[in-house]
Every structure is written in C-alpha cells, then in structure tokens.
Coordinates of C-alpha atoms and ligand atoms in Angstrom, one line a residue:
Chain A
M1 CA -15.8 42.1 -36.5
I2 CA -16.1 38.9 -35.7
L3 CA -17.3 35.6 -37.8
F4 CA -17.4 31.9 -37.0
D5 CA -19.0 30.1 -39.6
H6 CA -19.5 26.5 -38.9
V7 CA -16.0 26.1 -37.2
S8 CA -14.7 22.5 -35.8
K9 CA -11.7 22.2 -34.0
T10 CA -10.1 18.9 -32.1
Y11 CA -7.3 19.0 -30.9
P12 CA -4.8 16.1 -31.8
S13 CA -4.5 13.3 -29.8
Q14 CA -7.7 14.4 -28.5
N15 CA -11.2 12.3 -29.7
R16 CA -14.0 14.3 -28.9
P17 CA -14.1 18.4 -30.9
A18 CA -13.4 21.2 -28.2
L19 CA -15.3 23.2 -30.6
D20 CA -18.0 21.5 -32.7
D21 CA -19.9 23.3 -35.8
V22 CA -19.9 26.5 -34.6
S23 CA -21.5 29.9 -36.0
L24 CA -21.9 32.7 -34.4
E25 CA -20.8 36.7 -34.9
I26 CA -19.6 39.1 -32.8
E27 CA -20.1 43.0 -33.7
K28 CA -17.6 46.1 -33.7
G29 CA -18.8 47.5 -30.3
E30 CA -20.0 44.7 -28.5
F31 CA -19.2 43.4 -25.2
V32 CA -19.3 39.5 -25.1
F33 CA -19.4 37.1 -22.3
L34 CA -18.2 33.7 -23.0
V35 CA -19.6 31.1 -20.8
G36 CA -19.7 27.4 -20.2
P37 CA -18.5 24.6 -17.9
S38 CA -14.5 23.7 -17.6
G39 CA -13.9 22.0 -20.7
S40 CA -16.3 23.4 -22.8
G41 CA -14.1 25.1 -25.6
K42 CA -14.1 28.4 -24.3
S43 CA -10.1 29.4 -24.5
T44 CA -10.0 27.5 -27.9
F45 CA -12.7 29.6 -29.3
L46 CA -10.2 32.9 -27.9
R47 CA -7.2 31.2 -29.6
L48 CA -8.7 30.6 -33.0
V49 CA -9.5 34.1 -32.6
L50 CA -5.6 34.7 -32.1
R51 CA -4.9 32.9 -34.7
E52 CA -2.9 30.5 -32.1
E53 CA -4.7 27.3 -33.2
H54 CA -6.5 26.6 -36.5
P55 CA -9.8 25.2 -37.1
N56 CA -10.1 21.7 -38.8
S57 CA -13.0 22.9 -40.6
G58 CA -14.9 26.0 -40.8
T59 CA -13.9 30.0 -41.4
V60 CA -12.8 32.7 -38.8
W61 CA -13.2 36.2 -40.0
V62 CA -11.3 38.3 -37.5
L63 CA -11.3 42.1 -38.1
G64 CA -12.1 41.4 -41.9
K65 CA -9.3 38.4 -42.4
D66 CA -10.4 35.2 -43.2
L67 CA -7.5 33.6 -40.4
N68 CA -7.7 30.1 -42.7
R69 CA -6.0 32.6 -46.0
L70 CA -4.1 34.9 -43.7
S71 CA 0.1 34.2 -44.6
N72 CA 2.1 33.5 -41.3
W73 CA 4.0 36.7 -41.4
K74 CA 0.8 38.7 -41.8
I75 CA -0.6 37.0 -38.2
P76 CA 2.1 40.2 -36.1
T77 CA -0.1 42.5 -38.1
L78 CA -3.4 40.7 -36.8
R79 CA -2.6 40.2 -33.0
R80 CA -1.1 44.3 -33.2
Q81 CA -5.2 45.4 -33.4
I82 CA -5.9 42.9 -30.8
G83 CA -5.5 42.9 -27.4
T84 CA -4.9 40.1 -24.4
V85 CA -5.5 39.3 -21.2
F86 CA -5.5 35.9 -19.6
Q87 CA -5.8 34.6 -16.1
D88 CA -2.2 34.5 -14.9
F89 CA -1.3 38.6 -15.9
R90 CA 1.6 37.3 -18.1
L91 CA 3.9 40.1 -16.5
L92 CA 7.7 39.9 -16.9
P93 CA 8.8 39.9 -12.8
N94 CA 12.0 41.5 -13.5
K95 CA 10.6 44.6 -15.8
S96 CA 9.0 47.4 -13.8
V97 CA 5.3 48.3 -14.5
F98 CA 6.4 51.3 -17.2
E99 CA 8.7 48.9 -18.4
N100 CA 5.9 46.1 -19.3
V101 CA 4.1 48.2 -21.2
A102 CA 6.6 49.4 -23.0
F103 CA 7.9 46.0 -23.7
A104 CA 5.2 46.0 -25.9
L105 CA 5.7 48.9 -27.9
E106 CA 9.3 48.1 -27.9
V107 CA 9.3 44.9 -29.8
I108 CA 6.9 46.4 -32.4
G109 CA 8.9 48.9 -33.1
K110 CA 7.4 51.9 -31.7
P111 CA 9.8 54.7 -31.1
R112 CA 10.9 56.0 -27.4
S113 CA 9.3 59.1 -27.4
H114 CA 6.0 58.0 -29.1
I115 CA 6.6 55.5 -26.0
R116 CA 7.2 57.9 -23.4
K117 CA 4.2 59.6 -24.5
V118 CA 1.7 56.8 -24.7
V119 CA 2.6 54.2 -21.9
P120 CA 1.9 56.9 -19.0
E121 CA -1.3 57.9 -20.6
V122 CA -2.6 54.5 -20.3
L123 CA -1.3 53.7 -16.9
E124 CA -3.5 56.9 -15.8
V125 CA -6.2 55.0 -17.8
V126 CA -6.2 52.1 -15.0
G127 CA -5.2 53.8 -12.3
L128 CA -1.4 53.0 -11.7
E129 CA 0.0 56.2 -13.0
D130 CA 1.9 56.5 -9.0
K131 CA 3.4 53.2 -9.7
M132 CA 4.9 53.0 -12.9
E133 CA 8.6 52.1 -11.2
R134 CA 7.0 49.2 -9.1
R135 CA 7.5 45.4 -10.0
P136 CA 4.6 43.2 -10.4
D137 CA 6.0 41.3 -7.4
E138 CA 5.6 44.5 -5.6
L139 CA 1.6 44.8 -6.4
S140 CA -1.8 43.0 -5.8
G141 CA -3.7 41.1 -8.1
G142 CA -5.8 43.3 -8.7
E143 CA -3.0 46.0 -10.1
Q144 CA -0.9 43.4 -11.7
Q145 CA -4.3 42.4 -14.3
R146 CA -4.5 46.3 -14.8
V147 CA -1.0 46.2 -16.1
A148 CA -1.8 43.4 -18.0
I149 CA -4.7 45.4 -19.1
A150 CA -2.6 48.4 -20.3
R151 CA 0.0 46.4 -22.0
A152 CA -3.6 45.4 -23.8
F153 CA -5.0 48.3 -24.4
V154 CA -2.0 50.6 -24.9
N155 CA -1.9 50.2 -28.9
R156 CA -6.0 51.1 -28.5
P157 CA -7.0 48.0 -30.1
M158 CA -10.1 47.6 -32.4
L159 CA -10.8 44.2 -29.8
L160 CA -9.7 42.8 -26.8
I161 CA -9.8 39.4 -25.9
A162 CA -9.7 38.4 -22.0
D163 CA -9.5 34.7 -20.8
E164 CA -10.7 34.3 -17.2
P165 CA -9.1 37.7 -16.6
T166 CA -10.8 37.8 -13.1
G167 CA -10.2 34.1 -12.1
N168 CA -7.5 34.9 -10.0
L169 CA -9.0 37.4 -8.1
D170 CA -11.3 38.6 -5.1
P171 CA -15.1 39.6 -5.9
N172 CA -14.4 42.9 -4.8
T173 CA -11.3 43.5 -6.9
S174 CA -13.2 41.8 -9.8
I175 CA -15.3 44.6 -9.9
G176 CA -12.7 46.8 -10.5
I177 CA -11.6 45.7 -13.2
M178 CA -14.7 45.3 -14.4
K179 CA -15.5 48.3 -14.5
L180 CA -12.2 49.1 -16.6
L181 CA -13.2 46.8 -19.1
D182 CA -16.3 48.0 -19.1
R183 CA -14.8 51.7 -19.7
I184 CA -12.5 50.0 -22.0
N185 CA -15.8 48.8 -24.3
R186 CA -17.2 52.0 -24.0
L187 CA -14.0 54.0 -25.9
G188 CA -15.1 51.9 -28.7
T189 CA -13.4 48.2 -28.5
T190 CA -14.6 45.6 -28.8
V191 CA -14.5 43.2 -26.1
I192 CA -15.1 39.4 -25.5
M193 CA -13.9 37.8 -22.5
S194 CA -14.8 34.2 -20.9
T195 CA -15.9 33.6 -17.3
H196 CA -16.9 31.4 -14.5
D197 CA -18.1 34.5 -12.4
S198 CA -22.0 34.3 -12.4
Q199 CA -22.1 37.4 -10.1
I200 CA -20.5 39.5 -12.7
V201 CA -22.4 38.3 -15.9
D202 CA -25.7 39.2 -13.7
Q203 CA -24.7 42.4 -13.1
M204 CA -23.8 43.6 -17.0
R205 CA -26.4 42.7 -18.1
R206 CA -24.7 41.8 -22.1
R207 CA -24.4 39.8 -24.6
V208 CA -23.8 35.7 -23.5
I209 CA -22.5 33.0 -25.4
E210 CA -22.6 29.9 -23.8
L211 CA -20.9 26.7 -24.8
E212 CA -20.7 23.2 -23.4
T213 CA -19.1 20.4 -24.7
G214 CA -17.8 22.3 -27.9
H215 CA -21.6 23.5 -29.2
V216 CA -23.3 27.1 -28.6
V217 CA -26.1 26.1 -26.5
R218 CA -27.1 29.8 -25.4
D219 CA -26.9 33.3 -27.2
Q220 CA -28.8 36.3 -25.3
S221 CA -28.3 39.6 -26.0
R222 CA -28.9 40.8 -22.6
G223 CA -27.7 37.2 -20.4
V224 CA -27.3 36.3 -17.2
Y225 CA -24.9 32.9 -16.1
G226 CA -27.4 30.8 -15.4
Y227 CA -30.2 30.0 -17.3
A228 CA -32.6 32.6 -17.3
R229 CA -35.7 31.2 -19.1
Chain B
M1 CA 13.6 48.0 -35.8
R2 CA 15.2 49.7 -31.8
A3 CA 19.2 49.2 -32.1
S4 CA 19.6 49.8 -28.7
F5 CA 16.7 47.3 -28.0
V6 CA 17.9 44.8 -29.1
S7 CA 21.7 45.6 -28.5
S8 CA 20.2 45.4 -24.5
E9 CA 18.6 42.0 -25.2
V10 CA 21.4 40.3 -26.6
G11 CA 24.1 41.4 -23.9
A12 CA 21.2 40.0 -21.5
G13 CA 21.0 37.2 -23.2
L14 CA 24.5 36.4 -23.2
R15 CA 25.3 37.2 -20.0
R16 CA 22.0 35.2 -18.3
N17 CA 23.6 32.3 -20.0
L18 CA 27.2 32.9 -19.3
T19 CA 28.6 28.9 -19.5
M20 CA 26.6 28.3 -22.2
T21 CA 28.1 31.1 -24.5
F22 CA 31.5 30.5 -23.1
A23 CA 31.1 26.8 -24.1
V24 CA 29.9 28.1 -27.9
V25 CA 33.0 30.4 -28.1
I26 CA 35.1 27.8 -27.1
T27 CA 33.8 25.2 -29.2
V28 CA 33.9 28.2 -32.1
A29 CA 37.1 29.2 -31.5
V30 CA 38.8 25.3 -30.8
S31 CA 37.3 24.1 -34.5
L32 CA 37.9 26.8 -36.4
A33 CA 41.5 27.1 -35.2
L34 CA 42.1 23.5 -36.3
F35 CA 40.3 24.5 -39.8
G36 CA 42.5 27.6 -39.6
V37 CA 46.0 25.4 -39.7
S38 CA 44.6 22.9 -42.2
L39 CA 44.4 25.7 -45.2
L40 CA 47.1 27.4 -43.5
V41 CA 48.9 23.9 -44.1
R42 CA 47.4 23.6 -47.6
A43 CA 49.0 27.3 -48.4
Q44 CA 52.0 26.3 -46.9
V45 CA 51.9 23.3 -49.6
T46 CA 51.3 25.6 -52.6
T47 CA 54.0 28.0 -51.4
M48 CA 56.6 25.4 -51.3
Q49 CA 55.2 23.5 -54.7
D50 CA 55.6 27.2 -56.6
F51 CA 59.5 27.6 -54.6
W52 CA 60.2 24.3 -55.0
Y53 CA 59.2 23.3 -58.8
D54 CA 60.8 26.2 -59.9
K55 CA 63.9 25.0 -58.6
V56 CA 63.7 21.0 -59.5
E57 CA 65.2 19.7 -62.1
V58 CA 65.1 16.0 -64.5
S59 CA 69.4 15.0 -64.0
I60 CA 70.7 12.9 -66.7
F61 CA 73.4 10.8 -65.7
L62 CA 75.9 9.5 -68.0
C63 CA 78.1 6.7 -68.1
A64 CA 80.8 6.5 -66.3
R65 CA 83.6 4.1 -66.2
G66 CA 82.9 1.1 -64.1
S67 CA 79.1 1.9 -64.3
D68 CA 77.1 -0.9 -63.3
A69 CA 73.7 0.0 -65.3
P70 CA 72.9 -2.0 -68.4
S71 CA 73.2 0.7 -70.4
C72 CA 76.9 1.8 -69.4
A73 CA 77.6 -2.2 -70.9
S74 CA 79.9 -0.6 -73.6
G75 CA 81.9 1.2 -70.9
A76 CA 81.7 5.6 -70.6
V77 CA 79.7 8.0 -72.3
T78 CA 81.6 8.9 -75.1
A79 CA 81.4 12.1 -76.8
A80 CA 79.2 11.2 -79.9
Q81 CA 76.5 9.8 -77.5
R82 CA 77.0 13.1 -75.2
D83 CA 76.7 15.4 -78.6
Q84 CA 73.7 13.4 -79.6
I85 CA 72.0 13.7 -76.1
R86 CA 72.0 16.8 -75.9
A87 CA 71.2 17.8 -79.9
D88 CA 68.0 15.7 -78.8
L89 CA 67.5 17.6 -75.4
E90 CA 67.2 21.1 -77.4
S91 CA 64.9 19.5 -79.8
L92 CA 62.3 18.7 -76.9
R93 CA 62.3 22.9 -76.0
P94 CA 59.6 24.7 -75.2
L95 CA 58.7 21.5 -73.1
V96 CA 63.1 21.5 -72.2
E97 CA 62.9 25.2 -70.7
E98 CA 66.9 25.1 -70.6
V99 CA 69.9 22.2 -70.6
Y100 CA 73.4 22.8 -68.5
Y101 CA 75.9 20.3 -68.7
E102 CA 77.6 19.3 -65.7
S103 CA 81.2 17.9 -66.0
K104 CA 82.9 15.9 -63.6
T105 CA 84.9 18.3 -62.5
E106 CA 81.8 20.9 -62.0
A107 CA 80.3 17.8 -60.1
F108 CA 83.2 17.4 -58.2
E109 CA 83.6 20.8 -56.8
R110 CA 79.7 21.2 -56.0
F111 CA 80.2 18.0 -53.8
R112 CA 83.0 19.2 -52.2
E113 CA 81.4 22.1 -51.6
Q114 CA 78.4 20.6 -50.3
F115 CA 80.5 18.4 -47.6
A116 CA 82.9 20.3 -47.1
N117 CA 83.0 19.7 -43.4
S118 CA 83.1 16.1 -44.3
P119 CA 85.5 13.1 -43.9
I120 CA 83.9 11.6 -47.1
V121 CA 85.6 14.4 -49.7
E122 CA 88.7 12.5 -49.0
N123 CA 87.9 9.2 -50.2
V124 CA 85.8 10.3 -53.6
T125 CA 87.9 11.1 -56.7
E126 CA 86.8 13.2 -59.7
E127 CA 86.6 9.6 -61.4
A128 CA 83.9 8.5 -59.3
L129 CA 81.5 11.3 -60.2
P130 CA 79.4 10.6 -63.1
E131 CA 79.4 13.7 -65.4
S132 CA 75.2 15.0 -66.5
F133 CA 72.9 16.6 -68.0
R134 CA 70.6 19.1 -65.7
V135 CA 67.4 19.9 -67.4
K136 CA 65.0 22.3 -66.7
L137 CA 61.2 21.7 -67.4
A138 CA 59.1 24.3 -68.3
D139 CA 55.7 22.1 -67.1
P140 CA 57.3 20.1 -64.5
T141 CA 54.7 17.3 -64.4
Q142 CA 55.6 16.4 -68.0
Y143 CA 58.7 14.9 -66.8
D144 CA 57.8 11.0 -68.2
V145 CA 58.3 12.7 -71.5
V146 CA 61.9 13.4 -70.8
A147 CA 62.1 10.0 -68.7
S148 CA 60.7 7.8 -71.5
A149 CA 63.3 9.5 -74.2
F150 CA 66.2 9.1 -72.3
A151 CA 66.1 6.1 -69.8
G152 CA 67.9 3.3 -70.3
R153 CA 69.6 4.8 -73.9
P154 CA 72.8 4.0 -74.2
G155 CA 75.7 6.2 -72.2
I156 CA 73.0 6.9 -69.9
E157 CA 73.1 5.6 -66.8
Q158 CA 69.8 7.3 -64.9
V159 CA 67.3 9.9 -65.6
N160 CA 66.3 11.3 -61.8
D161 CA 63.5 13.5 -61.3
Q162 CA 63.5 15.6 -57.8
R163 CA 59.9 16.7 -58.1
K164 CA 59.7 12.8 -57.5
V165 CA 61.4 13.1 -54.3
L166 CA 59.3 16.3 -53.2
D167 CA 55.9 14.7 -54.1
Q168 CA 56.3 12.1 -51.3
F169 CA 57.0 14.8 -49.1
F170 CA 54.2 17.0 -50.2
R171 CA 52.0 13.9 -50.2
L172 CA 52.9 13.6 -46.1
L173 CA 52.1 17.2 -45.7
N174 CA 48.7 17.0 -47.9
G175 CA 47.6 14.3 -45.9
L176 CA 48.5 15.8 -42.5
Q177 CA 46.2 18.7 -43.9
A178 CA 43.5 16.0 -44.7
I179 CA 43.7 14.9 -41.1
A180 CA 43.4 18.3 -40.0
L181 CA 40.6 19.1 -41.9
L182 CA 38.8 15.9 -40.8
I183 CA 39.4 16.5 -37.5
A184 CA 37.6 20.6 -37.9
I185 CA 34.6 19.3 -39.7
V186 CA 34.3 17.0 -37.1
M187 CA 34.3 19.5 -34.2
L188 CA 32.2 22.0 -36.4
V189 CA 29.7 19.6 -36.7
V190 CA 30.0 18.9 -32.7
T191 CA 30.0 23.1 -32.9
V192 CA 26.6 22.8 -34.7
L193 CA 25.0 20.6 -32.0
L194 CA 26.3 22.4 -29.2
I195 CA 24.5 25.9 -30.6
V196 CA 21.4 24.1 -31.6
N197 CA 21.5 22.9 -28.1
T198 CA 22.3 26.1 -26.8
M199 CA 19.6 28.1 -28.7
R200 CA 16.8 25.4 -27.0
V201 CA 17.9 26.2 -24.1
A202 CA 17.5 29.8 -24.6
A203 CA 14.3 30.1 -26.8
F204 CA 12.6 27.5 -23.3
S205 CA 14.6 30.0 -20.7
R206 CA 12.9 33.5 -22.7
R207 CA 9.6 31.7 -23.6
R208 CA 7.3 34.5 -20.9
E209 CA 8.8 37.3 -23.2
T210 CA 9.0 35.6 -26.5
G211 CA 5.1 34.4 -25.8
I212 CA 4.5 37.9 -24.8
M213 CA 5.9 39.4 -27.7
R214 CA 3.9 36.8 -30.0
L215 CA 0.6 37.8 -28.3
V216 CA 1.5 41.8 -28.8
G217 CA 2.2 41.2 -32.5
A218 CA 6.6 40.9 -33.0
S219 CA 7.0 40.0 -36.0
N220 CA 9.1 36.6 -36.3
F221 CA 11.8 38.5 -37.2
Y222 CA 11.9 40.6 -34.0
I223 CA 11.6 37.6 -31.7
Q224 CA 14.5 35.6 -32.9
L225 CA 17.0 38.4 -33.9
P226 CA 18.1 38.7 -30.2
F227 CA 18.7 35.0 -30.2
L228 CA 20.3 35.2 -33.6
L229 CA 22.5 37.9 -32.8
E230 CA 23.3 36.1 -29.4
A231 CA 24.7 33.2 -31.3
A232 CA 26.2 35.3 -34.1
V233 CA 28.7 37.2 -31.5
A234 CA 29.5 34.0 -29.5
A235 CA 30.7 33.1 -33.1
A236 CA 32.6 36.1 -33.9
L237 CA 33.9 35.9 -30.5
G238 CA 35.4 32.2 -30.8
A239 CA 36.3 33.5 -34.2
G240 CA 38.4 36.1 -33.1
L241 CA 40.0 33.8 -30.6
A242 CA 40.9 30.9 -34.0
I243 CA 42.2 33.9 -36.0
I244 CA 44.6 35.1 -32.7
S245 CA 45.9 31.4 -32.5
L246 CA 46.7 31.3 -36.1
V247 CA 48.7 34.6 -36.2
A248 CA 50.4 32.9 -32.6
V249 CA 51.1 29.9 -35.1
K250 CA 52.2 32.2 -37.9
S251 CA 54.7 34.7 -35.3
F252 CA 56.0 31.8 -33.2
V253 CA 55.9 28.3 -34.9
I254 CA 56.3 29.2 -38.3
D255 CA 58.6 32.4 -38.2
G256 CA 59.9 32.2 -34.6
V257 CA 61.3 28.7 -35.1
L258 CA 60.4 26.2 -38.4
A259 CA 61.4 29.1 -40.7
P260 CA 65.3 30.2 -39.3
S261 CA 65.8 25.9 -38.7
F262 CA 64.5 24.9 -42.5
Q263 CA 66.5 28.3 -44.2
F264 CA 66.6 26.4 -47.7
T265 CA 62.8 26.6 -48.2
A266 CA 60.0 28.9 -48.3
F267 CA 57.1 29.7 -45.3
V268 CA 53.3 30.7 -46.0
G269 CA 53.6 34.8 -45.6
W270 CA 51.0 37.1 -43.6
D271 CA 49.2 37.6 -46.4
A272 CA 47.9 33.7 -46.2
V273 CA 47.1 34.5 -42.8
L274 CA 45.4 37.7 -43.3
A275 CA 43.4 35.5 -46.7
I276 CA 42.5 32.8 -44.1
A277 CA 41.2 34.9 -41.2
P278 CA 38.3 36.5 -43.6
I279 CA 37.2 32.7 -44.3
L280 CA 37.1 31.5 -40.5
L281 CA 35.1 34.7 -39.1
L282 CA 32.9 34.3 -42.1
T283 CA 32.6 30.2 -41.2
G284 CA 31.7 30.5 -37.6
I285 CA 28.7 33.7 -37.9
A286 CA 27.0 31.6 -41.0
L287 CA 27.6 28.5 -39.4
A288 CA 26.2 29.9 -36.2
S289 CA 23.5 31.8 -37.4
L290 CA 22.1 29.3 -40.0
A291 CA 22.3 26.7 -36.6
A292 CA 20.6 29.1 -34.4
F293 CA 17.9 30.6 -37.5
F294 CA 16.9 26.7 -38.0
T295 CA 16.2 25.6 -34.1
L296 CA 14.7 29.1 -33.4
R297 CA 12.1 28.3 -36.5
K298 CA 11.5 25.2 -34.3
Y299 CA 11.0 26.5 -31.2
L300 CA 9.8 29.8 -31.4
R301 CA 6.3 29.6 -33.7
V302 CA 4.1 32.3 -34.2
Ligands
LIG1 N1 -3.5 22.2 -26.5 C1 -4.7 21.5 -25.8 N2 -4.4 20.1 -26.6 C2 -5.1 18.8 -26.3 N3 -6.5 19.0 -26.1 C3 -6.5 20.8 -25.7 C4 -5.6 21.3 -25.6 N4 -6.2 22.6 -25.3 C5 -7.6 22.8 -24.5 N5 -7.8 21.1 -25.2 C6 -9.5 19.9 -24.7 O1 -9.6 20.9 -25.5 C7 -11.4 21.2 -24.5 C8 -11.8 22.9 -24.7 O2 -10.7 23.1 -23.4 P1 -10.6 24.2 -23.4 O3 -9.7 25.2 -22.5 O4 -11.0 25.8 -24.7 O5 -11.8 25.0 -22.1 P2 -12.4 26.2 -21.1 O6 -14.0 26.2 -22.0 O7 -11.5 27.3 -21.2 O8 -11.8 25.8 -20.3 P3 -11.6 26.3 -18.4 O9 -12.8 26.8 -18.3 O10 -11.0 25.4 -17.4 O11 -11.2 26.8 -18.8 C9 -10.9 20.0 -23.8 O12 -11.3 18.6 -23.5 C10 -9.6 20.1 -23.0 O13 -8.8 19.1 -22.6
LIG2 MG1 -9.9 28.7 -20.6

C-alpha cells in the first residue's frame, strides 16, 4: 500500500532535514499512528504520501505507484483514492453539510443522481443524517470533523490520511472521532493518523510509528504513545 | 464535467468580485474599441484608395502662349508636337489605359462649371487655360514611367500626378491609424496586466475552495476552468461594448456626419464593421484566456 524507501526531505531554506532516510512499509488494511514531538516530520511524511511535496532522495510508493515517476496530470487520480482529514476541518463556511460533501464529488465530475444517493449514505455513517442542511458554523467541532471525514470517505478511498484529526477537540469528542475512524478502517480502508493524543493511542493499541527529528525511532505493531519498553 | 456546476461557480466568481470584473470589462472595452477604430481607419484608407486610384489621372499640360517653363521657350505647343505626344502616349499601352485630350475650350467649360458661383470666372479667359492630355494608368503606381518620358519635353509645360496629392492625405490617415494602433496596443498590455492581477486576487480569495479541490483530486482543468471562463466572460462583455461603440462610430460619426459633409469620397461600409467585430471578440477572449491561463498555472499548482 505504502512504501518509503530511504526517503529524505529537506525543505528549501531549511538546513535540517524534515525527514531523514526513512524506510518503512504500510500494508493494506492497517491502522497506523504517527507520533512524535512537534517538528519531527509527521506532516511532512503525510504530505509526501499525497505528493504535495517531493522527496529530495529515495522513493515513495503509494497504491502501487512510484510517486517520483507519476506525471503531474495523474496526481488527481491518485488523490481520488486517498481521503484526507485535517486538524482545521477545511470545510467551506458558506455551504451546508450536504453541499460540503457533495462539493468533493462535483469537482471530480460525478453525476448529480450519484451525489444525491451517496451523500446521505455517508452522512449516516458519520451520524449526521439529521443535520445535512446545517452550515459548519452551526455545528460543534466534533460534528465539523465528522463532515470532513464524510467528505474524505464518500468515495470509499483505499487510504485515509488524518493529520491530527482530534487536535482541536476535547477528549470525549475525540473518542467519538476515533471510533468513527476505527469503523472506517474495519470497512477496509487503510488509515494513517498523526496525533499527539497519548490517551487515544494507548486505548487503541494499533501500530505506532514514532518519528524524532526526521528519523523513525520506533515502529511497534501494537504500541502505545510513549516508550513501553 | 458538470456544466451547471461550472456555470454557477463562474457566476458566483464574477459577482464576488464585482468591482474587479467591472474594471476588466471597461479596460477590455476601451482598448478593443481603440483597436477597432484603428482597424476601421485602415479599412477607410483602403476604401478611399480603391475609390480614388480608380479616378486619378496623370495630367500633361501643354504649353500655352506666355508659359514661362523652360520647355515652353519656343511658345505655344504646335500641332505637330501635340500629335507626337499623343502617338507616344498611345505607344505606352497597356500601361496607359485611356488618353483623353482636353482642349482650351473644354478646360474653360469645366472651369466655369467648377467655379460657377465665384467671381473668378469673370477674370479668366479661355486663352489663359492650358490644353492638356488626361491619362489614365492601368497601374497608378507606375506614374514615374510617364513622368520621365514626358516631363521637360518641348511643348509640355508640366506633368502632374493627382495621386501624389492623394498620397499625402493617405499618409496622414495612416499616421493617425498608427497612433490609434499604438495606443490600443498599450491599452491591451494594461488590460493583460489587470487581468493577471485580477486572477491572482481571485485565486487567492478562493484558495480554500481550490485547496479542497486539489485534495479531493479535482483535475487542474476543473480547478482552473471557472477562473478561465470568468476572464473570458468579462472579456467577451468588454468586446461586446467595444463592438457597440464601433457600430456607433459607423452610424453616427461616419454615416451621420462625415458622409453627408464629404460627398465626393467613399466611406467604409458595414461590411468593414462586420469584419472587424469578430476580430475584436476573438482578440479579447484569447488575450484574457491566455493571461488567465498563465497566471493560474503559477498560482493554482497541483
Ligand atoms: N513548508 C515548509 N517549509 C519549510 N520548512 C517546513 C515546512 N513545513 C515543515 N517544515 C519544517 O520541517 C520540519 C518538520 O515539520 P512537520 O510539519 O513535518 O512536523 P510535524 O511533526 O507535523 O509537527 P507538528 O506536530 O507540530 O504538526 C520542521 O522543522 C518544520 O519547521
Ligand atoms: Mg504536523
């Protein structure tokens, strides 16, 4: 599903690499936590998977594609198979819940009949079927993140990338979001999630990859947030 | 591609930035109108050239008694000289298309007609007017051939090309046209810069939407299309205004004022306006789309 082969990334104007010789593999159907202190390279890792950034050296394989050799016009096709969720939700404030999810389908040219069918379905999965006409500012943070997850999941992507999805939420709401991501994972979607939330990581007991100053310092299959050795 | 979705995005985009859209429409309209006027002046020059070159003649004035040109030193033209000149002119066919001899009497008649209401007529006698050959050339630009063959010959006072006078006038018109074209080009450059800036602002103000579009895998084409269409629609509106002002120039200035006052010459017809209109529309849309395209390539990367 995802393969990093000696990947290094240094941002221009930066003298320290954000990722330094990272090699790892993530299998289909896995649920992976990406942990590490601020600035350790978690978001950089996820941006490389989305091909928002290019590595300086090494190869990133995603969904069977060598991203170094993927031509620009094929990037949209790749991203259609990857759902993305962020800490700041990234919803359109002037569109309703339904329209926000529908937007993701409209811009990839899906027919209206398809949209009318699948949007209510996915809103039911995230538990927002009775709030479809609300606008984001009429929703709680947790509900907004559910909309974002619905939008990321509406195409039933192979891979879901979540960069600190619970970073703006209180612990109870976070647990709700985690249950939702877990459910999506059980439906067959590979999930990679970066987080600073030790409670969640400790409860879920899934694979944990820890980064520090761009190096992988730990990769445990049923890990916890801190060092458990 | 969902047409209704794209068109609603375009409409929203144009309304969101109404002042900018307005500025683009106006600059496109003004620059294209100027461009159109310069094309119209060019068409006018061509029309007049066609009209006049057909009518202009080379006049060979023969010596009258008392002519002070050196070639007239031996007095008025003799019948033998006149016959020789006519024969030589005939031998220049086919360059010479028509030769017409105007006698003193005919010259005097024509003069009286032209200045019918003027007191000059009373002071001019038939004797004072020269007899002449009026020569029509198949190709008016070959005037020099005739001039070099006849100018300075005994019995000939002067060889005159009406085309020379016309050409001065056309040079003036062409100069005006060049100035209009220059201003139009400067204005078009300003228009392009304005469109580039408008697109930059539009891309920035919608970075939230376009960011989401990129993430969910919308194609570049789909992301940029609403912006491109916005620029093209604004340019088309501007071109429409430019065409309307061109129609106004044709019907009010040319047909309304110029044509009635200068009846001796021909003016451009509606066919010229009809030919220029699509050029303006295409220039406007192409320029705006290209400016937008290259701006967006920079600001809306995948
Ligand atoms: N666009 C950028 N340009 C330059 N440097 C960057 C850029 N993005 C990140 N960096 C640098 O790269 C390093 C890794 O950043 P990254 O965002 O991947 O960390 P992170 O683990 O996601 O941190 P956080 O937990 O705070 O989100 C940092 O030193 C950061 O300053
Ligand atoms: Mg980060």
